[in-house]
Coordinates of N, CA, C and O in Angstrom, one line a residue:
G1 N -14.9 -13.3 28.1 CA -13.8 -14.8 28.4 C -12.6 -14.8 27.5 O -12.1 -13.8 26.5
K2 N -11.5 -15.7 27.5 CA -10.5 -16.2 26.9 C -10.9 -16.1 24.9 O -9.8 -15.7 24.7
V3 N -12.0 -16.5 24.6 CA -12.3 -16.8 23.6 C -12.4 -15.3 22.7 O -12.1 -14.5 21.7
G4 N -13.2 -14.4 23.5 CA -13.7 -13.2 23.2 C -12.3 -12.5 23.3 O -12.4 -11.5 21.9
D5 N -11.5 -12.8 23.9 CA -10.4 -11.6 24.3 C -9.6 -12.5 22.7 O -8.8 -11.2 22.2
R6 N -9.4 -13.2 22.6 CA -8.4 -14.1 21.4 C -9.3 -13.1 20.4 O -8.5 -13.1 19.0
L7 N -10.5 -13.7 19.6 CA -11.4 -12.7 18.8 C -11.0 -11.3 18.2 O -10.6 -11.0 17.5
K8 N -10.9 -10.3 19.6 CA -10.9 -9.5 19.6 C -9.3 -9.0 19.0 O -9.1 -8.1 18.2
S9 N -8.1 -9.5 20.0 CA -7.0 -9.4 19.7 C -6.7 -9.8 17.8 O -5.5 -9.2 17.1
F10 N -7.5 -11.2 17.3 CA -7.1 -11.3 16.0 C -7.6 -10.5 15.0 O -7.0 -10.3 14.0
Y11 N -9.0 -9.7 15.5 CA -9.3 -8.9 14.9 C -9.0 -7.4 14.5 O -8.5 -7.0 13.6
K12 N -7.8 -7.3 15.9 CA -7.5 -5.7 15.9 C -6.1 -6.3 14.9 O -5.5 -5.5 13.6
E13 N -5.1 -7.4 15.0 CA -4.2 -7.5 13.7 C -4.9 -7.6 12.5 O -3.9 -7.3 11.8
L14 N -5.9 -8.2 12.2 CA -6.2 -8.0 10.9 C -6.6 -6.5 10.3 O -6.1 -6.1 9.3
M15 N -7.1 -6.0 11.4 CA -6.8 -4.2 10.9 C -6.2 -3.5 11.0 O -5.5 -3.1 9.9
I16 N -4.7 -4.1 12.0 CA -3.7 -3.5 11.3 C -2.8 -3.4 10.1 O -2.5 -2.8 9.4
N17 N -3.1 -4.8 9.9 CA -2.7 -5.4 8.5 C -3.1 -4.6 7.2 O -2.9 -4.1 6.4
T18 N -4.6 -4.3 7.5 CA -5.4 -3.9 6.6 C -4.8 -2.3 6.5 O -4.7 -2.1 5.3
L19 N -4.4 -1.9 7.5 CA -4.3 -0.3 7.4 C -2.9 0.3 6.7 O -2.8 0.8 6.3
K20 N -2.3 -1.6 6.9 CA -0.7 -1.1 6.6 C -0.9 -1.7 4.9 O -0.4 -0.9 4.3
D21 N -1.6 -2.1 4.6 CA -1.6 -2.7 3.1 C -2.4 -1.3 2.5 O -2.0 -0.7 1.4
Y22 N -3.4 -0.6 3.3 CA -3.9 0.6 2.7 C -2.5 1.5 2.5 O -3.0 1.9 1.4
N23 N -2.0 2.1 3.2 CA -0.9 2.9 3.1 C 0.1 2.5 1.7 O 0.6 3.0 1.4
H24 N 0.1 1.0 1.7 CA 1.1 0.5 0.7 C 0.4 0.5 -0.7 O 1.3 1.2 -1.6
A25 N -0.6 0.6 -0.7 CA -1.6 0.1 -1.9 C -1.7 1.8 -2.6 O -1.7 2.0 -3.7
K26 N -1.5 2.6 -1.1 CA -1.5 4.2 -1.6 C -0.5 4.6 -2.6 O -0.8 5.5 -3.7
I27 N 0.7 4.3 -2.3 CA 1.8 4.4 -2.7 C 1.9 3.8 -3.9 O 3.0 4.4 -5.1
F28 N 1.5 2.5 -3.8 CA 1.7 1.5 -5.2 C 0.9 2.0 -6.7 O 1.8 2.4 -7.6
I29 N -0.3 2.6 -6.3 CA -1.0 3.2 -7.2 C -0.4 4.1 -8.1 O -0.6 4.9 -9.5
Q30 N 0.5 5.1 -7.4 CA 1.1 6.5 -7.5 C 2.2 6.0 -8.9 O 2.3 6.6 -10.1
N31 N 2.6 4.6 -8.6 CA 3.7 4.2 -9.5 C 3.5 3.5 -10.6 O 4.3 3.8 -11.7
V32 N 2.1 2.9 -10.5 CA 1.5 1.9 -11.7 C 1.7 2.9 -12.9 O 2.5 2.0 -14.1
P33 N 1.2 3.7 -12.9 CA 1.0 3.9 -14.7 C 2.6 4.3 -15.1 O 2.8 3.8 -16.4
L34 N 3.2 4.7 -14.6 CA 5.0 5.5 -15.0 C 5.7 3.7 -15.0 O 6.4 3.6 -16.2
Q35 N 5.0 2.6 -14.5 CA 5.9 1.4 -14.8 C 5.4 0.9 -15.9 O 5.9 0.5 -16.7
I36 N 3.8 0.8 -16.1 CA 3.5 0.6 -17.0 C 3.9 1.1 -18.5 O 4.2 0.5 -19.8
E37 N 4.0 2.2 -18.7 CA 4.4 3.2 -19.3 C 6.1 2.6 -19.9 O 6.3 2.6 -21.3
S38 N 6.8 2.4 -18.8 CA 8.2 2.3 -19.1 C 8.2 0.5 -19.9 O 8.9 0.6 -20.7
L39 N 7.4 -0.4 -19.6 CA 7.5 -1.5 -19.8 C 7.0 -1.3 -21.5 O 7.3 -2.1 -22.4
E40 N 5.7 -0.4 -21.7 CA 5.3 -0.6 -23.0 C 6.3 0.2 -23.7 O 6.2 -0.2 -25.0
N41 N 7.0 0.9 -23.3 CA 8.2 1.7 -24.2 C 9.4 0.4 -24.4 O 9.7 0.7 -25.5
K42 N 9.6 -0.6 -23.8 CA 10.7 -1.6 -23.9 C 10.0 -2.5 -24.8 O 10.9 -3.2 -25.6
K43 N 8.5 -2.4 -25.2 CA 8.5 -3.7 -25.9 C 8.6 -3.4 -27.5 O 8.3 -3.8 -28.8
N44 N 9.1 -2.0 -27.9 CA 9.4 -1.5 -29.3 C 10.8 -2.0 -29.9 O 11.1 -2.7 -28.9
K45 N 10.6 -2.8 -30.9 CA 11.4 -4.0 -31.5 C 12.9 -3.6 -31.7 O 13.7 -4.1 -31.3
N46 N 13.1 -2.4 -32.0 CA 14.4 -1.7 -32.4 C 14.8 -1.6 -30.7 O 16.1 -2.0 -30.8
M47 N 14.2 -1.4 -29.7 CA 14.9 -1.2 -28.1 C 15.5 -2.4 -28.0 O 16.3 -2.5 -27.4
I48 N 14.7 -3.3 -27.9 CA 14.7 -4.8 -27.8 C 15.7 -5.4 -28.5 O 16.8 -6.0 -27.8
A49 N 16.1 -5.0 -29.7 CA 17.3 -5.4 -30.5 C 18.6 -4.9 -30.1 O 19.8 -5.1 -30.0
K50 N 18.4 -3.3 -30.0 CA 19.7 -2.5 -29.8 C 20.0 -2.7 -28.1 O 21.3 -2.8 -28.2
Y51 N 18.9 -2.7 -27.2 CA 19.9 -3.1 -25.8 C 19.4 -4.5 -25.1 O 19.9 -4.8 -24.0
G52 N 18.7 -5.7 -25.7 CA 18.4 -6.8 -25.3 C 17.7 -6.8 -24.5 O 18.1 -7.0 -23.1
E53 N 16.6 -6.3 -24.4 CA 15.6 -6.6 -23.0 C 15.3 -7.9 -22.3 O 15.2 -8.0 -21.7
S54 N 16.1 -8.8 -22.8 CA 15.8 -10.2 -22.3 C 16.3 -10.2 -20.8 O 17.5 -9.6 -20.8
E55 N 15.8 -11.4 -20.0 CA 16.2 -10.9 -18.5 C 17.7 -12.2 -18.7 O 17.8 -13.4 -19.1
K56 N 18.6 -11.7 -17.8 CA 20.1 -12.3 -17.7 C 20.9 -12.7 -19.0 O 21.3 -13.8 -18.9
G57 N 20.4 -12.5 -20.2 CA 21.1 -12.9 -21.1 C 21.0 -14.2 -21.7 O 21.3 -15.0 -22.3
E58 N 19.6 -14.4 -21.4 CA 18.9 -15.7 -21.8 C 18.6 -15.5 -23.4 O 18.5 -16.7 -23.8
G59 N 18.8 -14.7 -24.2 CA 18.6 -14.6 -25.8 C 17.2 -15.3 -25.8 O 16.8 -16.1 -26.8
K60 N 16.7 -14.5 -25.4 CA 14.7 -15.1 -25.6 C 14.6 -14.2 -26.8 O 15.5 -13.5 -27.4
S61 N 13.7 -14.8 -27.5 CA 13.4 -14.5 -28.9 C 12.4 -13.1 -28.6 O 12.2 -13.2 -27.6
L62 N 12.6 -12.6 -29.6 CA 11.6 -11.3 -29.6 C 9.9 -11.3 -29.2 O 9.7 -10.7 -28.3
E63 N 9.4 -12.5 -29.3 CA 8.1 -12.3 -29.6 C 7.8 -13.1 -27.8 O 7.1 -12.8 -27.0
D64 N 8.9 -13.9 -27.0 CA 8.9 -14.4 -25.8 C 9.1 -13.0 -24.9 O 8.4 -13.1 -23.9
T65 N 10.2 -12.0 -25.2 CA 10.4 -10.9 -24.5 C 9.1 -10.2 -24.4 O 9.0 -9.9 -23.6
I66 N 8.5 -10.1 -25.9 CA 7.2 -9.2 -25.9 C 6.3 -10.1 -25.0 O 5.2 -9.0 -24.2
L67 N 6.1 -11.0 -25.0 CA 4.9 -11.8 -24.3 C 5.2 -11.8 -22.7 O 4.5 -11.4 -21.8
D68 N 6.5 -11.8 -22.1 CA 7.1 -11.4 -20.8 C 6.8 -10.0 -20.4 O 6.0 -9.7 -19.4
I69 N 7.4 -9.1 -21.3 CA 6.6 -7.5 -20.8 C 5.1 -7.4 -20.8 O 4.4 -7.1 -19.9
N70 N 4.2 -8.1 -21.6 CA 3.1 -7.8 -21.4 C 2.7 -8.5 -20.5 O 1.3 -8.1 -19.7
A71 N 2.9 -9.9 -19.8 CA 2.2 -10.3 -18.6 C 2.8 -9.6 -17.6 O 1.8 -9.8 -16.7
K72 N 3.7 -8.7 -17.6 CA 3.8 -8.1 -16.2 C 3.1 -6.8 -16.0 O 2.8 -6.4 -15.4
I73 N 2.8 -6.0 -17.3 CA 1.5 -5.2 -17.6 C 0.4 -5.6 -17.2 O 0.0 -5.4 -16.0
D74 N 0.1 -6.9 -17.3 CA -1.3 -7.3 -17.1 C -1.4 -7.7 -16.0 O -2.1 -7.4 -15.1
L75 N -0.3 -8.2 -15.2 CA -0.2 -8.2 -13.7 C -0.4 -6.7 -12.9 O -0.9 -6.6 -11.8
L76 N 0.7 -5.9 -13.3 CA 0.6 -4.5 -12.9 C -0.9 -3.9 -12.5 O -1.3 -3.3 -11.8
R77 N -1.5 -4.2 -14.0 CA -2.9 -3.7 -14.0 C -3.9 -4.7 -13.4 O -4.8 -4.0 -12.1
K78 N -3.9 -5.7 -12.8 CA -4.4 -6.2 -11.8 C -4.1 -6.0 -10.6 O -5.3 -5.8 -9.7
N79 N -3.1 -5.5 -10.1 CA -2.3 -5.3 -8.9 C -3.2 -3.9 -8.4 O -3.6 -3.7 -7.1
Y80 N -2.9 -3.2 -9.7 CA -3.4 -1.9 -9.5 C -5.4 -1.5 -9.1 O -5.9 -1.2 -8.5
K81 N -6.1 -2.5 -9.7 CA -7.7 -2.7 -10.0 C -7.5 -3.5 -8.1 O -8.3 -2.5 -7.4
D82 N -6.7 -4.4 -8.0 CA -6.8 -4.7 -6.8 C -6.6 -3.8 -5.3 O -7.4 -3.5 -4.3
A83 N -5.2 -3.1 -5.7 CA -5.3 -1.7 -5.0 C -6.4 -0.7 -4.4 O -6.7 -0.7 -3.6
L84 N -6.8 -0.3 -5.9 CA -8.4 0.3 -5.9 C -9.2 0.0 -4.9 O -9.8 0.8 -4.2
V85 N -9.7 -1.5 -5.4 CA -10.7 -1.9 -4.1 C -10.4 -1.8 -2.8 O -11.2 -1.5 -1.9
L86 N -8.6 -2.2 -2.5 CA -8.7 -2.1 -0.9 C -8.9 -0.7 -0.5 O -9.1 -0.6 0.4
I87 N -8.4 0.2 -1.5 CA -8.4 1.8 -1.0 C -9.8 2.4 -0.9 O -10.1 2.8 0.4
D88 N -10.6 1.8 -1.4 CA -12.1 1.9 -1.6 C -12.7 1.6 -0.5 O -13.8 2.2 0.4
A89 N -12.4 0.1 0.3 CA -13.1 -0.2 1.1 C -12.6 0.4 2.6 O -13.2 0.5 3.1
T90 N -11.2 0.7 2.2 CA -11.1 1.2 3.8 C -11.2 2.6 3.9 O -11.7 3.1 4.9
Q91 N -11.5 3.5 3.1 CA -11.9 4.5 3.2 C -13.4 4.5 3.4 O -13.9 5.4 4.2
I92 N -14.0 3.6 2.8 CA -15.4 3.6 3.8 C -15.6 3.3 5.0 O -16.4 3.4 5.4
A93 N -14.7 2.2 5.3 CA -14.8 1.9 6.7 C -14.2 2.8 7.4 O -14.8 2.7 9.0
M94 N -13.4 3.7 7.0 CA -13.1 5.0 8.5 C -14.1 6.1 7.7 O -13.8 7.3 8.6
G95 N -15.1 5.9 7.1 CA -16.4 7.0 6.9 C -16.6 7.7 7.9 O -16.7 9.2 8.1
C96 N -16.7 6.9 9.1 CA -17.6 7.4 10.0 C -16.6 8.2 11.2 O -16.8 8.7 12.4
L97 N -14.9 8.1 10.7 CA -13.8 9.0 11.5 C -13.8 10.1 11.2 O -14.1 10.7 9.9
S98 N -13.4 11.0 11.9 CA -13.3 12.5 11.8 C -11.9 12.4 11.2 O -11.0 11.4 11.1
D99 N -11.9 13.6 10.3 CA -10.0 13.5 9.8 C -8.9 13.1 11.0 O -7.5 12.4 10.5
E100 N -9.1 13.5 12.0 CA -8.1 13.9 13.0 C -8.1 12.3 13.4 O -6.8 11.5 13.6
E101 N -9.1 11.4 13.7 CA -9.3 10.1 14.0 C -8.3 9.2 12.9 O -8.1 8.3 13.3
I102 N -8.7 9.7 11.6 CA -8.0 9.0 10.6 C -6.6 9.0 10.6 O -5.9 7.9 10.9
E103 N -6.1 9.9 10.6 CA -5.0 10.4 10.5 C -4.2 9.6 11.9 O -3.0 9.3 11.2
I104 N -4.6 10.1 12.9 CA -3.8 9.1 14.3 C -4.1 7.5 14.1 O -3.3 6.9 14.2
T105 N -5.2 7.1 13.7 CA -5.4 5.8 13.2 C -4.5 5.2 12.4 O -3.8 4.1 12.9
L106 N -4.1 5.6 11.3 CA -3.3 5.5 10.3 C -1.9 5.7 10.3 O -1.0 4.9 10.0
G107 N -1.9 6.7 11.3 CA -0.4 7.2 12.1 C -0.1 5.7 12.8 O 1.5 5.6 12.8
I108 N -1.0 5.4 13.5 CA 0.0 4.5 14.5 C -0.4 3.2 13.9 O 0.8 2.2 14.3
Y109 N -1.0 3.1 13.2 CA -1.3 1.5 12.9 C -1.0 0.9 11.4 O -1.4 0.1 10.7
G110 N -1.2 2.3 10.5 CA -0.6 2.2 9.2 C 0.8 2.1 8.8 O 1.1 2.2 7.1
N111 N 1.3 2.8 9.4 CA 2.9 2.9 9.1 C 3.9 2.1 9.8 O 3.9 1.4 10.7
I112 N 5.0 1.4 9.0 CA 5.8 0.6 9.6 C 6.4 1.7 11.1 O 6.7 0.7 11.8
D113 N 7.2 2.4 10.3 CA 7.7 3.6 11.9 C 7.2 4.2 12.4 O 6.6 5.4 12.4
K114 N 6.5 3.5 13.5 CA 5.2 3.9 14.3 C 6.2 5.0 15.4 O 4.8 5.8 15.8
K115 N 6.9 4.9 15.7 CA 7.4 5.6 17.0 C 7.6 7.4 16.2 O 7.1 8.0 17.0
S116 N 8.1 7.5 15.4 CA 8.4 8.7 14.5 C 6.9 9.4 14.4 O 6.8 10.7 14.8
K117 N 6.3 8.6 14.1 CA 4.7 8.8 13.5 C 4.3 9.1 15.0 O 3.7 10.3 14.5
L118 N 4.4 8.7 15.9 CA 3.8 9.0 17.5 C 4.1 10.4 18.1 O 3.0 10.9 18.2
N119 N 5.2 10.9 17.9 CA 5.7 11.7 18.6 C 5.3 13.2 17.2 O 5.2 14.3 18.2
D120 N 5.1 12.8 16.0 CA 4.8 13.8 15.1 C 3.1 14.0 15.4 O 2.6 15.4 15.6
L121 N 2.8 13.3 15.8 CA 0.9 13.1 16.1 C 0.7 14.0 17.7 O -0.2 14.5 17.7
M122 N 1.7 13.4 18.6 CA 1.3 14.0 19.8 C 1.9 15.5 19.5 O 1.3 16.2 20.5
K123 N 2.9 15.9 19.2 CA 3.0 17.3 18.9 C 1.8 18.4 18.4 O 0.9 18.8 18.5
K124 N 1.6 17.6 17.5 CA 0.5 18.0 16.2 C -1.1 18.5 16.8 O -1.4 19.4 17.0
Y125 N -1.3 17.3 17.7 CA -2.9 17.5 18.2 C -2.8 17.8 19.8 O -3.5 18.0 20.5
H126 N -1.5 17.8 20.4 CA -1.2 18.3 21.9 C -1.6 17.3 23.1 O -2.2 17.7 23.5
Y127 N -1.4 15.8 22.3 CA -2.1 14.7 23.5 C -0.9 14.0 23.8 O -0.1 14.0 23.2
E128 N -1.4 13.5 25.4 CA -0.3 12.6 25.7 C -0.1 11.5 24.4 O -1.0 10.6 23.8
K129 N 0.4 10.2 24.8 CA 0.9 9.3 24.1 C 0.0 8.1 24.3 O -0.7 7.7 23.5
S130 N -0.7 8.2 25.4 CA -1.9 7.2 25.8 C -3.2 7.9 25.0 O -3.8 7.0 24.8
Q131 N -3.4 9.4 25.2 CA -4.7 10.0 24.3 C -4.6 9.1 22.8 O -5.5 9.2 22.3
V132 N -3.5 8.9 22.2 CA -3.1 9.0 20.9 C -3.4 7.3 20.8 O -4.5 7.3 19.9
Y133 N -2.8 6.6 21.5 CA -3.3 5.3 21.2 C -4.6 5.1 21.7 O -5.3 4.0 21.0
R134 N -5.3 5.7 22.4 CA -6.6 5.6 22.8 C -7.9 6.0 21.5 O -8.7 5.2 20.7
I135 N -7.0 7.4 21.0 CA -7.7 7.7 19.5 C -7.7 6.5 18.1 O -8.8 6.2 17.7
A136 N -6.6 5.9 18.3 CA -5.9 4.9 17.5 C -6.7 3.7 17.8 O -7.5 2.9 16.8
N137 N -6.7 2.9 18.8 CA -7.3 1.6 19.0 C -9.4 2.1 18.8 O -9.7 1.1 18.2
H138 N -9.6 3.1 19.2 CA -10.9 3.4 18.8 C -11.3 3.6 17.4 O -12.6 2.7 16.8
G139 N -10.4 3.9 16.6 CA -10.5 3.7 15.2 C -10.4 2.7 14.3 O -11.0 2.5 13.7

């Protein structure tokens, strides 16, 4: 009935958002180590004195500037751990799918630019549009 259809639609939207978050998380974790290293380098007292790492010329004290940098590093580390949990959980959930099904499902529902990915998948696997969507919906 209508309730079942709404629940199915809600669940599908939830899964699509999870797949998008999964793709974003995979990109995010690649950049975190460099971001943390860059922030660690900014904590050097000589660098702060020379280049004034305070935000928008607020004239923060050295201690406040270092505290701000440490807070940014802590947040990056927390978000990194959260991203790893999301990636692991999503990969476990996709464990029963073939590599082809995973690529098609992520390609259709995990990307912002669905249209160009759709064409690539149709060419790669020699499928019609409806078959690509059938596989993605199944995934």
